Coordinates of C-alpha atoms in Angstrom, one line a residue:
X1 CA -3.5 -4.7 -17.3
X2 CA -6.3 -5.3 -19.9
X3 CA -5.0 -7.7 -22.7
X4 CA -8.0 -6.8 -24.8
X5 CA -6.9 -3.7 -25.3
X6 CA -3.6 -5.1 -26.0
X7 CA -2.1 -3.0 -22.9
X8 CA 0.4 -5.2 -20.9
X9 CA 1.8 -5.1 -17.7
X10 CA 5.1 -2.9 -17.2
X11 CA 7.8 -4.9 -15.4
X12 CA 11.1 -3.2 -14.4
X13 CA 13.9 -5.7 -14.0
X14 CA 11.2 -8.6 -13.9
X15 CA 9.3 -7.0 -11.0
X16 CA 5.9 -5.7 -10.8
X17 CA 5.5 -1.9 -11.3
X18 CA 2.7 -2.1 -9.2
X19 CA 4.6 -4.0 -6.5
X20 CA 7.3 -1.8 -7.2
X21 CA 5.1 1.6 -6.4
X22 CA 3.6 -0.2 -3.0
X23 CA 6.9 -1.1 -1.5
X24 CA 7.9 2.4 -2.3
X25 CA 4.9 4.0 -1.0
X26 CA 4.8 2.1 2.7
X27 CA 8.8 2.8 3.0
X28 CA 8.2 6.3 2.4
X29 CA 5.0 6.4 4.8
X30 CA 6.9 4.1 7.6
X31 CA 9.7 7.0 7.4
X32 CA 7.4 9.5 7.4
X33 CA 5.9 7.7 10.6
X34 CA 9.2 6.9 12.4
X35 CA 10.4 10.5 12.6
X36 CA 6.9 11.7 13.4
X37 CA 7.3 13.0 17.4
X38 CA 3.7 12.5 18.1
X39 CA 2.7 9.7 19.8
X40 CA -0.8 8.5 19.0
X41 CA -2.9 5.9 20.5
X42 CA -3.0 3.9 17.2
X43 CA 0.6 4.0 16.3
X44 CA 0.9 0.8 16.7
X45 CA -2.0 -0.6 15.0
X46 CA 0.0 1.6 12.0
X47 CA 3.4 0.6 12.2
X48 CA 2.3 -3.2 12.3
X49 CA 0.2 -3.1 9.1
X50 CA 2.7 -1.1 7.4
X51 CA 5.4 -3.8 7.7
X52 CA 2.4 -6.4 7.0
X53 CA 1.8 -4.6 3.9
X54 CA 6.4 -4.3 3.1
X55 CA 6.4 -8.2 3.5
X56 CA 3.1 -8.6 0.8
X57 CA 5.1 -6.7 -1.4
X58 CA 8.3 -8.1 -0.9
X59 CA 6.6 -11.9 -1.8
X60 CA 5.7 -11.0 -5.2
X61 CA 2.0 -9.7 -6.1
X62 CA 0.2 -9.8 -2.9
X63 CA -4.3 -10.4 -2.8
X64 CA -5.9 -7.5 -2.9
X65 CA -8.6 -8.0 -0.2
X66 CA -4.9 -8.1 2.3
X67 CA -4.4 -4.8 0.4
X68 CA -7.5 -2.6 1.0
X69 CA -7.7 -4.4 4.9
X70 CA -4.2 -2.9 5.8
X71 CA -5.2 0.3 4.1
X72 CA -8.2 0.3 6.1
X73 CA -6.3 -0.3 9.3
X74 CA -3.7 2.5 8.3
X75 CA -6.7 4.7 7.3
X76 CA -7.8 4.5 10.9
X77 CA -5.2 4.6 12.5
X78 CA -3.2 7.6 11.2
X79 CA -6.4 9.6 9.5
X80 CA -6.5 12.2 11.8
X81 CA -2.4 13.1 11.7
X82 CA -2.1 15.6 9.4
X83 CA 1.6 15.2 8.5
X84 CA 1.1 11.8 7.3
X85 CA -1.9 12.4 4.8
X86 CA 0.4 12.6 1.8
X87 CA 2.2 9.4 2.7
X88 CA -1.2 7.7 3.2
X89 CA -2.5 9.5 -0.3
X90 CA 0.3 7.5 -1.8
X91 CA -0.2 4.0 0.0
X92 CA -3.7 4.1 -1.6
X93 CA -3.1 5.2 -4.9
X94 CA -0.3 2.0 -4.6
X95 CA -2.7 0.0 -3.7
X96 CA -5.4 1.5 -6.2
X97 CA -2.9 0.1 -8.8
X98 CA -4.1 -3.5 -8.2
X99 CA -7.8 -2.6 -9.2
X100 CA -10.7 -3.6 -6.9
X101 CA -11.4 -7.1 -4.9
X102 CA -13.2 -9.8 -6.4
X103 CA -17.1 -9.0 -5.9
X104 CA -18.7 -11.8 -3.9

């Protein structure tokens, strides 16, 4: 976090708390999405950037542009399934976690 605030970052067992709360966030959404019934057009599209965004977080601390794309991606392709909004709410406060892209 900010070390001129003397705030550090939290690890748990040498790992990312951050990285931690993503991989937790797109299991629980990919679930979520598996046992859905509902086919969708974008399914796809949603499944596949969901286990882009598990393998960024299984490789340590992934770029944050990657991030916000995927959630953009998921955004779009699950926005208008209700039953998935609070699994999506999570993915993007997970991703919130790493703070905002580089400006350009």
């Amino acid at each position: 976090m900010l070390r001129s605030l003397g705030q550090r970052r939290v690890t748990v067992d040498d790992e990312d708390v951050r990285v931690a709360a993503l991989r937790t966030a797109v299991s629980r959404l990919r679930r979520q999405l598996a046992v859905l019934p509902a086919d969708f057009p974008d399914r796809a599209i949603a499944e596949a950037e969901l286990a882009d965004l598990a393998a960024m977080a299984g490789h340590g601390v992934p770029e944050v542009p990657r991030l916000r794309r995927s959630l953009l991606l998921i955004a779009g392709a699950i926005g208008s399934v209700s039953a998935l909004s609070p699994g999506l709410t999570e993915v993007r406060h997970a991703v919130e976690l790493f703070g905002d892209p580089p400006r350009r």
